[in-house]
Amino acid sequence: QLQYLKSYNITDILLCVGYLGENIQNYFGDGQSWDVRIKYSFEETPIGTGGALKNAKDHLEDRFFLIYGDSFLPIDYSSLEKHFLEIDKMALMVLYDNREDTSVPNNISLDNRGLVRQYEKNTGNSILQYVDAGVLALKKDILDIVPSERTVSLEKEIFPDLIARQECAGFVTLQRFYDIGSPERLKRFETYIKQHCN
């Protein structure tokens, strides 16, 4: 992941870590071994995806990519950034057109303007078109609607709010993503890595 990001000149990395976060920090250090710069945001107790982002606010730029740590998507980040600047919305979700079985149900639909119309993170729905691929472009202003000092889920609380405000757009890709949320998915990712990496 770090090497792929660096190939798009993304070299300032912030890792939001919790349980055993020190082990992650001990392994990656300041990122010098990968020719990137890594900082860390620690959470003492689990505070959800939104809480982790709020906790990291002092380290974030006005615009940034959010990448879930358990997924990998070999996407063109330059095109993603360009589209994000053009649409001027608070959030841009990368969506996979789920033609190939990823073992993850479709959970998102778009309207004819490219805005997210419906999002069902955990349940999925056979009539929905896309699945979120674990990569987003966000404005730091999103933190203004994230409550402080409690557990907050981006998926259950913040994204529905952004969708209602018409501030969440979709960026569709045909490039499949890989996540390691189950032993089967981990095995698929390991196969992909063996085929594509030296």
JSON list of C-alpha atoms in Angstrom, two decimals, residues 92-193:
[
{"chain": "A", "resi": 92, "resn": "LEU", "atom": "CA", "xyz": [-16.08, 11.54, -2.76]},
{"chain": "A", "resi": 93, "resn": "MET", "atom": "CA", "xyz": [-16.44, 7.77, -2.35]},
{"chain": "A", "resi": 94, "resn": "VAL", "atom": "CA", "xyz": [-14.69, 5.35, -4.66]},
{"chain": "A", "resi": 95, "resn": "LEU", "atom": "CA", "xyz": [-17.26, 2.80, -5.79]},
{"chain": "A", "resi": 96, "resn": "TYR", "atom": "CA", "xyz": [-16.59, -0.54, -7.43]},
{"chain": "A", "resi": 97, "resn": "ASP", "atom": "CA", "xyz": [-18.92, -1.60, -10.22]},
{"chain": "A", "resi": 98, "resn": "ASN", "atom": "CA", "xyz": [-19.28, -5.05, -8.69]},
{"chain": "A", "resi": 99, "resn": "ARG", "atom": "CA", "xyz": [-19.27, -7.19, -11.82]},
{"chain": "A", "resi": 100, "resn": "GLU", "atom": "CA", "xyz": [-16.67, -9.58, -10.46]},
{"chain": "A", "resi": 101, "resn": "ASP", "atom": "CA", "xyz": [-17.61, -11.39, -7.26]},
{"chain": "A", "resi": 102, "resn": "THR", "atom": "CA", "xyz": [-15.84, -9.73, -4.34]},
{"chain": "A", "resi": 103, "resn": "SER", "atom": "CA", "xyz": [-17.95, -11.59, -1.74]},
{"chain": "A", "resi": 104, "resn": "VAL", "atom": "CA", "xyz": [-19.11, -8.14, -0.64]},
{"chain": "A", "resi": 105, "resn": "PRO", "atom": "CA", "xyz": [-22.73, -7.18, -1.39]},
{"chain": "A", "resi": 106, "resn": "ASN", "atom": "CA", "xyz": [-23.57, -4.02, -3.30]},
{"chain": "A", "resi": 107, "resn": "ASN", "atom": "CA", "xyz": [-24.44, -1.25, -0.87]},
{"chain": "A", "resi": 108, "resn": "ILE", "atom": "CA", "xyz": [-24.60, 2.04, -2.79]},
{"chain": "A", "resi": 109, "resn": "SER", "atom": "CA", "xyz": [-26.62, 3.67, -5.55]},
{"chain": "A", "resi": 110, "resn": "LEU", "atom": "CA", "xyz": [-26.04, 6.95, -7.38]},
{"chain": "A", "resi": 111, "resn": "ASP", "atom": "CA", "xyz": [-28.42, 9.46, -8.89]},
{"chain": "A", "resi": 112, "resn": "ASN", "atom": "CA", "xyz": [-28.03, 10.85, -12.41]},
{"chain": "A", "resi": 113, "resn": "ARG", "atom": "CA", "xyz": [-25.74, 13.62, -11.12]},
{"chain": "A", "resi": 114, "resn": "GLY", "atom": "CA", "xyz": [-23.25, 11.18, -9.62]},
{"chain": "A", "resi": 115, "resn": "LEU", "atom": "CA", "xyz": [-24.33, 11.87, -6.04]},
{"chain": "A", "resi": 116, "resn": "VAL", "atom": "CA", "xyz": [-24.75, 9.02, -3.59]},
{"chain": "A", "resi": 117, "resn": "ARG", "atom": "CA", "xyz": [-28.46, 8.40, -3.20]},
{"chain": "A", "resi": 118, "resn": "GLN", "atom": "CA", "xyz": [-28.54, 5.31, -0.98]},
{"chain": "A", "resi": 119, "resn": "TYR", "atom": "CA", "xyz": [-25.93, 3.72, 1.28]},
{"chain": "A", "resi": 120, "resn": "GLU", "atom": "CA", "xyz": [-26.40, 0.50, 3.22]},
{"chain": "A", "resi": 121, "resn": "LYS", "atom": "CA", "xyz": [-22.96, -0.31, 4.60]},
{"chain": "A", "resi": 122, "resn": "ASN", "atom": "CA", "xyz": [-23.54, -3.63, 6.34]},
{"chain": "A", "resi": 123, "resn": "THR", "atom": "CA", "xyz": [-26.76, -5.01, 4.90]},
{"chain": "A", "resi": 124, "resn": "GLY", "atom": "CA", "xyz": [-26.35, -4.68, 1.15]},
{"chain": "A", "resi": 125, "resn": "ASN", "atom": "CA", "xyz": [-29.23, -4.77, -1.30]},
{"chain": "A", "resi": 126, "resn": "SER", "atom": "CA", "xyz": [-29.65, -6.63, -4.57]},
{"chain": "A", "resi": 127, "resn": "ILE", "atom": "CA", "xyz": [-31.07, -3.56, -6.33]},
{"chain": "A", "resi": 128, "resn": "LEU", "atom": "CA", "xyz": [-28.09, -1.35, -5.49]},
{"chain": "A", "resi": 129, "resn": "GLN", "atom": "CA", "xyz": [-25.44, -0.82, -8.14]},
{"chain": "A", "resi": 130, "resn": "TYR", "atom": "CA", "xyz": [-22.09, -0.46, -6.43]},
{"chain": "A", "resi": 131, "resn": "VAL", "atom": "CA", "xyz": [-20.01, -1.33, -3.39]},
{"chain": "A", "resi": 132, "resn": "ASP", "atom": "CA", "xyz": [-17.79, 1.12, -1.53]},
{"chain": "A", "resi": 133, "resn": "ALA", "atom": "CA", "xyz": [-14.15, 0.24, -2.12]},
{"chain": "A", "resi": 134, "resn": "GLY", "atom": "CA", "xyz": [-12.56, 1.56, 1.07]},
{"chain": "A", "resi": 135, "resn": "VAL", "atom": "CA", "xyz": [-11.10, 4.75, -0.43]},
{"chain": "A", "resi": 136, "resn": "LEU", "atom": "CA", "xyz": [-12.49, 8.27, -0.06]},
{"chain": "A", "resi": 137, "resn": "ALA", "atom": "CA", "xyz": [-11.44, 11.85, -0.72]},
{"chain": "A", "resi": 138, "resn": "LEU", "atom": "CA", "xyz": [-12.62, 14.17, 2.04]},
{"chain": "A", "resi": 139, "resn": "LYS", "atom": "CA", "xyz": [-12.59, 17.81, 3.04]},
{"chain": "A", "resi": 140, "resn": "LYS", "atom": "CA", "xyz": [-11.46, 18.46, 6.59]},
{"chain": "A", "resi": 141, "resn": "ASP", "atom": "CA", "xyz": [-14.72, 20.40, 7.05]},
{"chain": "A", "resi": 142, "resn": "ILE", "atom": "CA", "xyz": [-16.40, 17.02, 7.45]},
{"chain": "A", "resi": 143, "resn": "LEU", "atom": "CA", "xyz": [-15.13, 17.01, 11.03]},
{"chain": "A", "resi": 144, "resn": "ASP", "atom": "CA", "xyz": [-17.50, 19.87, 11.85]},
{"chain": "A", "resi": 145, "resn": "ILE", "atom": "CA", "xyz": [-20.38, 17.39, 11.81]},
{"chain": "A", "resi": 146, "resn": "VAL", "atom": "CA", "xyz": [-18.54, 14.65, 13.72]},
{"chain": "A", "resi": 147, "resn": "PRO", "atom": "CA", "xyz": [-19.49, 14.77, 17.43]},
{"chain": "A", "resi": 148, "resn": "SER", "atom": "CA", "xyz": [-16.69, 14.93, 19.99]},
{"chain": "A", "resi": 149, "resn": "GLU", "atom": "CA", "xyz": [-15.93, 12.71, 22.97]},
{"chain": "A", "resi": 150, "resn": "ARG", "atom": "CA", "xyz": [-17.95, 9.67, 21.94]},
{"chain": "A", "resi": 151, "resn": "THR", "atom": "CA", "xyz": [-17.84, 6.74, 19.55]},
{"chain": "A", "resi": 152, "resn": "VAL", "atom": "CA", "xyz": [-18.89, 7.81, 16.05]},
{"chain": "A", "resi": 153, "resn": "SER", "atom": "CA", "xyz": [-19.34, 5.70, 12.93]},
{"chain": "A", "resi": 154, "resn": "LEU", "atom": "CA", "xyz": [-18.69, 7.40, 9.60]},
{"chain": "A", "resi": 155, "resn": "GLU", "atom": "CA", "xyz": [-20.74, 4.73, 7.88]},
{"chain": "A", "resi": 156, "resn": "LYS", "atom": "CA", "xyz": [-23.80, 4.83, 10.15]},
{"chain": "A", "resi": 157, "resn": "GLU", "atom": "CA", "xyz": [-23.90, 8.51, 11.15]},
{"chain": "A", "resi": 158, "resn": "ILE", "atom": "CA", "xyz": [-21.76, 10.83, 9.05]},
{"chain": "A", "resi": 159, "resn": "PHE", "atom": "CA", "xyz": [-22.18, 9.48, 5.53]},
{"chain": "A", "resi": 160, "resn": "PRO", "atom": "CA", "xyz": [-26.01, 9.41, 5.78]},
{"chain": "A", "resi": 161, "resn": "ASP", "atom": "CA", "xyz": [-25.84, 13.04, 6.93]},
{"chain": "A", "resi": 162, "resn": "LEU", "atom": "CA", "xyz": [-23.64, 13.99, 3.97]},
{"chain": "A", "resi": 163, "resn": "ILE", "atom": "CA", "xyz": [-25.93, 12.13, 1.57]},
{"chain": "A", "resi": 164, "resn": "ALA", "atom": "CA", "xyz": [-28.94, 14.04, 2.92]},
{"chain": "A", "resi": 165, "resn": "ARG", "atom": "CA", "xyz": [-27.04, 17.31, 2.38]},
{"chain": "A", "resi": 166, "resn": "GLN", "atom": "CA", "xyz": [-26.12, 16.22, -1.18]},
{"chain": "A", "resi": 167, "resn": "GLU", "atom": "CA", "xyz": [-22.45, 16.51, -0.22]},
{"chain": "A", "resi": 168, "resn": "CYS", "atom": "CA", "xyz": [-21.37, 12.95, -1.03]},
{"chain": "A", "resi": 169, "resn": "ALA", "atom": "CA", "xyz": [-20.51, 11.95, -4.60]},
{"chain": "A", "resi": 170, "resn": "GLY", "atom": "CA", "xyz": [-19.33, 8.70, -6.15]},
{"chain": "A", "resi": 171, "resn": "PHE", "atom": "CA", "xyz": [-16.28, 7.89, -8.25]},
{"chain": "A", "resi": 172, "resn": "VAL", "atom": "CA", "xyz": [-16.93, 4.65, -10.12]},
{"chain": "A", "resi": 173, "resn": "THR", "atom": "CA", "xyz": [-14.12, 2.26, -10.97]},
{"chain": "A", "resi": 174, "resn": "LEU", "atom": "CA", "xyz": [-14.00, -1.08, -12.76]},
{"chain": "A", "resi": 175, "resn": "GLN", "atom": "CA", "xyz": [-10.79, -1.92, -10.90]},
{"chain": "A", "resi": 176, "resn": "ARG", "atom": "CA", "xyz": [-11.69, -4.47, -8.25]},
{"chain": "A", "resi": 177, "resn": "PHE", "atom": "CA", "xyz": [-10.56, -3.94, -4.68]},
{"chain": "A", "resi": 178, "resn": "TYR", "atom": "CA", "xyz": [-9.27, -6.47, -2.19]},
{"chain": "A", "resi": 179, "resn": "ASP", "atom": "CA", "xyz": [-10.07, -6.56, 1.50]},
{"chain": "A", "resi": 180, "resn": "ILE", "atom": "CA", "xyz": [-8.85, -8.89, 4.22]},
{"chain": "A", "resi": 181, "resn": "GLY", "atom": "CA", "xyz": [-12.02, -9.03, 6.30]},
{"chain": "A", "resi": 182, "resn": "SER", "atom": "CA", "xyz": [-12.19, -12.83, 6.24]},
{"chain": "A", "resi": 183, "resn": "PRO", "atom": "CA", "xyz": [-9.75, -15.73, 5.72]},
{"chain": "A", "resi": 184, "resn": "GLU", "atom": "CA", "xyz": [-11.14, -16.28, 2.21]},
{"chain": "A", "resi": 185, "resn": "ARG", "atom": "CA", "xyz": [-10.67, -12.64, 1.22]},
{"chain": "A", "resi": 186, "resn": "LEU", "atom": "CA", "xyz": [-7.18, -12.62, 2.72]},
{"chain": "A", "resi": 187, "resn": "LYS", "atom": "CA", "xyz": [-6.28, -15.63, 0.58]},
{"chain": "A", "resi": 188, "resn": "ARG", "atom": "CA", "xyz": [-7.54, -13.84, -2.56]},
{"chain": "A", "resi": 189, "resn": "PHE", "atom": "CA", "xyz": [-5.43, -10.82, -1.72]},
{"chain": "A", "resi": 190, "resn": "GLU", "atom": "CA", "xyz": [-2.35, -12.96, -1.11]},
{"chain": "A", "resi": 191, "resn": "THR", "atom": "CA", "xyz": [-2.87, -14.52, -4.55]},
{"chain": "A", "resi": 192, "resn": "TYR", "atom": "CA", "xyz": [-3.16, -11.05, -6.11]},
{"chain": "A", "resi": 193, "resn": "ILE", "atom": "CA", "xyz": [0.04, -9.86, -4.42]}
]
